[in-house]
PDB file of C-alpha atoms in Angstrom:
ATOM      1  CA  MET L   1       0.000   0.000   0.000  1.00 71.00           C
ATOM      2  CA  SER L   2       1.394   3.402  -0.966  1.00 77.00           C
ATOM      3  CA  LYS L   3       2.160   6.148   1.542  1.00 85.00           C
ATOM      4  CA  SER L   4      -0.534   8.230  -0.104  1.00 80.00           C
ATOM      5  CA  ASN L   5      -3.170   5.533   0.489  1.00 80.00           C
ATOM      6  CA  ILE L   6      -2.049   5.015   4.088  1.00 88.00           C
ATOM      7  CA  PHE L   7      -2.349   8.770   4.639  1.00 88.00           C
ATOM      8  CA  ARG L   8      -5.867   8.746   3.171  1.00 87.00           C
ATOM      9  CA  LEU L   9      -6.973   5.869   5.403  1.00 89.00           C
ATOM     10  CA  LEU L  10      -5.556   7.595   8.476  1.00 93.00           C
ATOM     11  CA  MET L  11      -7.351  10.807   7.557  1.00 92.00           C
ATOM     12  CA  TRP L  12     -10.656   8.905   7.180  1.00 91.00           C
ATOM     13  CA  ALA L  13     -10.154   7.322  10.607  1.00 93.00           C
ATOM     14  CA  VAL L  14      -9.348  10.683  12.202  1.00 94.00           C
ATOM     15  CA  MET L  15     -12.370  12.305  10.557  1.00 94.00           C
ATOM     16  CA  VAL L  16     -14.797   9.526  11.506  1.00 93.00           C
ATOM     17  CA  PHE L  17     -13.657   8.764  15.052  1.00 95.00           C
ATOM     18  CA  GLY L  18     -12.127  12.108  15.955  1.00 96.00           C
ATOM     19  CA  GLY L  19     -15.016  14.037  14.442  1.00 96.00           C
ATOM     20  CA  THR L  20     -17.508  11.924  16.355  1.00 97.00           C
ATOM     21  CA  ALA L  21     -15.696  12.260  19.693  1.00 97.00           C
ATOM     22  CA  VAL L  22     -15.148  16.009  19.385  1.00 97.00           C
ATOM     23  CA  SER L  23     -18.736  16.534  18.281  1.00 98.00           C
ATOM     24  CA  ILE L  24     -20.257  14.584  21.148  1.00 97.00           C
ATOM     25  CA  TYR L  25     -18.097  16.539  23.595  1.00 98.00           C
ATOM     26  CA  PHE L  26     -19.349  19.874  22.211  1.00 98.00           C
ATOM     27  CA  ASP L  27     -22.934  18.605  21.913  1.00 98.00           C
ATOM     28  CA  LEU L  28     -22.938  17.782  25.619  1.00 98.00           C
ATOM     29  CA  LYS L  29     -21.525  21.214  26.357  1.00 97.00           C
ATOM     30  CA  TYR L  30     -23.539  23.441  23.966  1.00 98.00           C
ATOM     31  CA  PHE L  31     -26.396  21.414  22.445  1.00 97.00           C
ATOM     32  CA  ARG L  32     -27.414  19.229  25.375  1.00 97.00           C
ATOM     33  CA  ASP L  33     -31.182  19.751  24.927  1.00 97.00           C
ATOM     34  CA  ILE L  34     -31.085  18.886  21.233  1.00 97.00           C
ATOM     35  CA  PHE L  35     -28.635  16.023  21.709  1.00 96.00           C
ATOM     36  CA  PHE L  36     -31.022  14.293  24.153  1.00 97.00           C
ATOM     37  CA  ASN L  37     -34.171  15.058  22.133  1.00 98.00           C
ATOM     38  CA  LEU L  38     -35.697  11.794  20.835  1.00 98.00           C
ATOM     39  CA  PRO L  39     -37.785  13.326  17.984  1.00 98.00           C
ATOM     40  CA  PHE L  40     -34.651  15.116  16.738  1.00 98.00           C
ATOM     41  CA  HIS L  41     -32.747  11.815  16.722  1.00 98.00           C
ATOM     42  CA  ILE L  42     -35.513   9.997  14.854  1.00 98.00           C
ATOM     43  CA  VAL L  43     -35.613  12.625  12.084  1.00 98.00           C
ATOM     44  CA  SER L  44     -31.831  12.969  12.101  1.00 98.00           C
ATOM     45  CA  PHE L  45     -31.265   9.213  11.835  1.00 99.00           C
ATOM     46  CA  ALA L  46     -33.733   8.883   8.956  1.00 99.00           C
ATOM     47  CA  THR L  47     -32.065  11.777   7.134  1.00 99.00           C
ATOM     48  CA  GLY L  48     -28.612  10.292   7.652  1.00 99.00           C
ATOM     49  CA  PHE L  49     -29.778   6.882   6.480  1.00 99.00           C
ATOM     50  CA  VAL L  50     -31.128   8.345   3.213  1.00 98.00           C
ATOM     51  CA  ILE L  51     -27.898  10.289   2.614  1.00 98.00           C
ATOM     52  CA  LEU L  52     -25.822   7.178   3.392  1.00 98.00           C
ATOM     53  CA  GLN L  53     -27.830   5.128   0.882  1.00 98.00           C
ATOM     54  CA  GLY L  54     -26.967   7.699  -1.792  1.00 98.00           C
ATOM     55  CA  VAL L  55     -23.291   7.678  -0.809  1.00 98.00           C
ATOM     56  CA  LEU L  56     -23.129   3.880  -0.967  1.00 98.00           C
ATOM     57  CA  ARG L  57     -25.019   3.690  -4.260  1.00 98.00           C
ATOM     58  CA  ILE L  58     -22.682   6.201  -5.898  1.00 98.00           C
ATOM     59  CA  ALA L  59     -19.602   4.405  -4.508  1.00 96.00           C
ATOM     60  CA  LYS L  60     -20.901   1.046  -5.736  1.00 96.00           C
ATOM     61  CA  ASN L  61     -21.817   2.308  -9.209  1.00 97.00           C
ATOM     62  CA  THR L  62     -18.626   4.248  -9.811  1.00 96.00           C
ATOM     63  CA  GLY L  63     -16.379   1.654  -8.181  1.00 92.00           C
ATOM     64  CA  ARG L  64     -17.691  -1.140 -10.369  1.00 93.00           C
ATOM     65  CA  TYR L  65     -17.426   1.020 -13.472  1.00 95.00           C
ATOM     66  CA  LEU L  66     -13.859   1.983 -12.655  1.00 92.00           C
ATOM     67  CA  ALA L  67     -12.915  -1.640 -11.880  1.00 90.00           C
ATOM     68  CA  ARG L  68     -14.281  -2.763 -15.273  1.00 92.00           C
ATOM     69  CA  ASN L  69     -12.904   0.078 -17.358  1.00 93.00           C
ATOM     70  CA  GLY L  70      -9.835   1.433 -15.545  1.00 92.00           C
ATOM     71  CA  ARG L  71      -7.672  -1.666 -15.540  1.00 89.00           C
ATOM     72  CA  GLU L  72      -5.544  -3.295 -18.199  1.00 89.00           C
ATOM     73  CA  GLY L  73      -3.472  -6.374 -17.552  1.00 84.00           C
ATOM     74  CA  ASN L  74      -2.738  -8.001 -14.235  1.00 85.00           C
ATOM     75  CA  ILE L  75      -2.577  -5.258 -11.590  1.00 83.00           C
ATOM     76  CA  LYS L  76      -3.326  -5.131  -7.877  1.00 81.00           C
ATOM     77  CA  ARG L  77      -6.916  -4.986  -6.719  1.00 77.00           C
ATOM     78  CA  LEU L  78      -8.257  -1.435  -6.276  1.00 72.00           C
ATOM     79  CA  GLN L  79      -5.561  -0.089  -8.614  1.00 81.00           C
ATOM     80  CA  THR L  80      -6.129   1.483 -12.021  1.00 86.00           C
ATOM     81  CA  ASN L  81      -3.755   1.979 -14.897  1.00 91.00           C
ATOM     82  CA  LYS L  82      -6.109   3.278 -17.577  1.00 93.00           C
ATOM     83  CA  LEU L  83      -7.678   6.731 -17.652  1.00 96.00           C
ATOM     84  CA  VAL L  84     -11.470   6.458 -17.751  1.00 96.00           C
ATOM     85  CA  THR L  85     -13.154   9.430 -19.425  1.00 97.00           C
ATOM     86  CA  ASP L  86     -16.576   8.067 -20.341  1.00 96.00           C
ATOM     87  CA  GLY L  87     -19.698   7.026 -18.433  1.00 95.00           C
ATOM     88  CA  PHE L  88     -19.778   8.650 -14.999  1.00 94.00           C
ATOM     89  CA  TYR L  89     -16.315  10.017 -15.677  1.00 96.00           C
ATOM     90  CA  GLY L  90     -17.611  11.821 -18.765  1.00 96.00           C
ATOM     91  CA  CYS L  91     -19.917  13.869 -16.496  1.00 96.00           C
ATOM     92  CA  MET L  92     -17.353  14.780 -13.854  1.00 97.00           C
ATOM     93  CA  ARG L  93     -13.760  13.930 -13.034  1.00 97.00           C
ATOM     94  CA  HIS L  94     -14.438  12.634  -9.527  1.00 97.00           C
ATOM     95  CA  PRO L  95     -17.841  10.937  -9.406  1.00 97.00           C
ATOM     96  CA  MET L  96     -16.904   8.526  -6.599  1.00 95.00           C
ATOM     97  CA  HIS L  97     -15.539  11.364  -4.500  1.00 96.00           C
ATOM     98  CA  PHE L  98     -18.704  13.343  -5.239  1.00 96.00           C
ATOM     99  CA  GLY L  99     -20.610  10.660  -3.358  1.00 96.00           C
ATOM    100  CA  LEU L 100     -18.034  10.178  -0.624  1.00 95.00           C
ATOM    101  CA  ILE L 101     -17.943  13.864   0.324  1.00 96.00           C
ATOM    102  CA  PHE L 102     -21.458  13.403   1.707  1.00 97.00           C
ATOM    103  CA  PHE L 103     -20.340  10.604   4.060  1.00 97.00           C
ATOM    104  CA  PRO L 104     -19.397  12.938   6.959  1.00 97.00           C
ATOM    105  CA  GLU L 105     -22.820  14.587   6.792  1.00 98.00           C
ATOM    106  CA  ALA L 106     -24.552  11.181   6.633  1.00 98.00           C
ATOM    107  CA  LEU L 107     -22.597  10.023   9.689  1.00 97.00           C
ATOM    108  CA  ALA L 108     -23.350  13.271  11.524  1.00 98.00           C
ATOM    109  CA  PHE L 109     -27.089  12.862  10.961  1.00 98.00           C
ATOM    110  CA  ILE L 110     -27.043   9.155  11.894  1.00 98.00           C
ATOM    111  CA  ILE L 111     -25.240   9.962  15.147  1.00 97.00           C
ATOM    112  CA  GLY L 112     -27.615  12.867  15.695  1.00 98.00           C
ATOM    113  CA  SER L 113     -24.895  15.318  16.611  1.00 98.00           C
ATOM    114  CA  PRO L 114     -25.798  18.978  16.007  1.00 98.00           C
ATOM    115  CA  PHE L 115     -22.147  20.034  16.320  1.00 98.00           C
ATOM    116  CA  PHE L 116     -21.092  17.375  13.791  1.00 98.00           C
ATOM    117  CA  ILE L 117     -23.915  18.376  11.409  1.00 98.00           C
ATOM    118  CA  LEU L 118     -23.245  22.125  11.594  1.00 98.00           C
ATOM    119  CA  ILE L 119     -19.483  22.415  12.170  1.00 98.00           C
ATOM    120  CA  VAL L 120     -17.422  19.229  11.853  1.00 98.00           C
ATOM    121  CA  ALA L 121     -18.984  17.622   8.751  1.00 97.00           C
ATOM    122  CA  PRO L 122     -18.793  20.821   6.653  1.00 98.00           C
ATOM    123  CA  ALA L 123     -15.153  21.284   7.750  1.00 97.00           C
ATOM    124  CA  GLU L 124     -14.396  17.665   6.811  1.00 96.00           C
ATOM    125  CA  ILE L 125     -16.086  18.133   3.427  1.00 97.00           C
ATOM    126  CA  ILE L 126     -13.935  21.191   2.731  1.00 97.00           C
ATOM    127  CA  PHE L 127     -10.839  19.221   3.788  1.00 95.00           C
ATOM    128  CA  MET L 128     -11.823  16.358   1.457  1.00 95.00           C
ATOM    129  CA  LEU L 129     -12.316  18.753  -1.461  1.00 96.00           C
ATOM    130  CA  ILE L 130      -8.873  20.242  -0.844  1.00 96.00           C
ATOM    131  CA  MET L 131      -7.348  16.741  -0.715  1.00 93.00           C
ATOM    132  CA  ILE L 132      -9.017  15.774  -3.990  1.00 95.00           C
ATOM    133  CA  LYS L 133      -7.981  18.987  -5.704  1.00 95.00           C
ATOM    134  CA  PHE L 134      -4.368  19.056  -4.546  1.00 94.00           C
ATOM    135  CA  LEU L 135      -3.509  15.383  -3.949  1.00 91.00           C
ATOM    136  CA  GLU L 136      -5.708  13.273  -6.236  1.00 92.00           C
ATOM    137  CA  GLU L 137      -5.487  15.621  -9.202  1.00 96.00           C
ATOM    138  CA  LYS L 138      -1.706  15.930  -8.847  1.00 95.00           C
ATOM    139  CA  GLU L 139      -1.353  12.130  -8.723  1.00 93.00           C
ATOM    140  CA  ALA L 140      -3.625  11.724 -11.761  1.00 95.00           C
ATOM    141  CA  VAL L 141      -1.548  14.183 -13.801  1.00 97.00           C
ATOM    142  CA  LYS L 142       1.613  12.330 -12.766  1.00 96.00           C
ATOM    143  CA  LYS L 143       0.062   8.957 -13.620  1.00 93.00           C
ATOM    144  CA  PHE L 144      -1.716   9.811 -16.900  1.00 96.00           C
ATOM    145  CA  GLY L 145       0.203  12.881 -18.094  1.00 97.00           C
ATOM    146  CA  GLN L 146      -1.131  15.056 -20.895  1.00 98.00           C
ATOM    147  CA  ALA L 147      -4.194  12.835 -21.338  1.00 97.00           C
ATOM    148  CA  TYR L 148      -5.383  13.803 -17.842  1.00 97.00           C
ATOM    149  CA  THR L 149      -4.537  17.469 -18.396  1.00 97.00           C
ATOM    150  CA  ASP L 150      -6.667  17.432 -21.560  1.00 98.00           C
ATOM    151  CA  TYR L 151      -9.446  15.625 -19.687  1.00 98.00           C
ATOM    152  CA  LYS L 152      -9.320  18.291 -16.931  1.00 96.00           C
ATOM    153  CA  GLU L 153      -9.897  21.002 -19.515  1.00 97.00           C
ATOM    154  CA  LYS L 154     -13.011  19.289 -20.907  1.00 97.00           C
ATOM    155  CA  VAL L 155     -14.706  17.726 -17.871  1.00 98.00           C
ATOM    156  CA  PRO L 156     -15.672  19.560 -14.657  1.00 98.00           C
ATOM    157  CA  PHE L 157     -14.414  18.563 -11.211  1.00 97.00           C
ATOM    158  CA  PHE L 158     -18.027  17.838 -10.117  1.00 97.00           C
ATOM    159  CA  SER L 159     -21.338  18.279 -11.918  1.00 96.00           C
ATOM    160  CA  LEU L 160     -24.840  18.891 -10.619  1.00 95.00           C
ATOM    161  CA  LYS L 161     -26.484  18.262 -13.987  1.00 95.00           C
ATOM    162  CA  LYS L 162     -29.663  16.257 -13.556  1.00 96.00           C
ATOM    163  CA  GLU L 163     -28.720  13.565 -16.094  1.00 95.00           C
ATOM    164  CA  CYS L 164     -25.343  13.057 -14.430  1.00 95.00           C
ATOM    165  CA  LEU L 165     -26.856  12.749 -10.952  1.00 96.00           C
ATOM    166  CA  LYS L 166     -29.470  10.295 -12.243  1.00 95.00           C
ATOM    167  CA  LYS L 167     -26.685   8.096 -13.657  1.00 93.00           C
ATOM    168  CA  LEU L 168     -24.789   8.169 -10.367  1.00 95.00           C
ATOM    169  CA  LEU L 169     -27.822   7.225  -8.273  1.00 95.00           C
ATOM    170  CA  LYS L 170     -29.232   4.596 -10.638  1.00 93.00           C
ATOM    171  CA  LYS L 171     -30.028   1.287  -8.916  1.00 86.00           C
TER     172      LYS L 171
END
């Protein structure tokens, strides 16, 4: 496993567990009434569950597509060696990440943490976007060269076009 992947996994762990712990601490300090409100937790959990379903569906759809189309030859599992620019990747450069950036918010709602929902999850989303922009994109240019640079000029980072979102969320 590369240093870059180890770093990513550590960051996910810090965001999930650290974000949860910090949020519960501040909820007990500043949002105690909401944090112990059962109707809030019921609505919050349902909201988080719906968001999580979308995140998982997008990850499944894009992951399978990338596994089928981004590999040539005998390479390690979860690795790609071919630039994919069609399908989901014709709509936006980072369709899997588009789904995954909503994971912190889904977790925040499932936990029912107002501090996580309002402060920590948005901060984690911004951090993830920065990581994608400055780490993932840099690695993709290094890996695929001019082909990725050309792709960057034609295809947006993310897209909110209805037809693109429908593709991502298709069952």
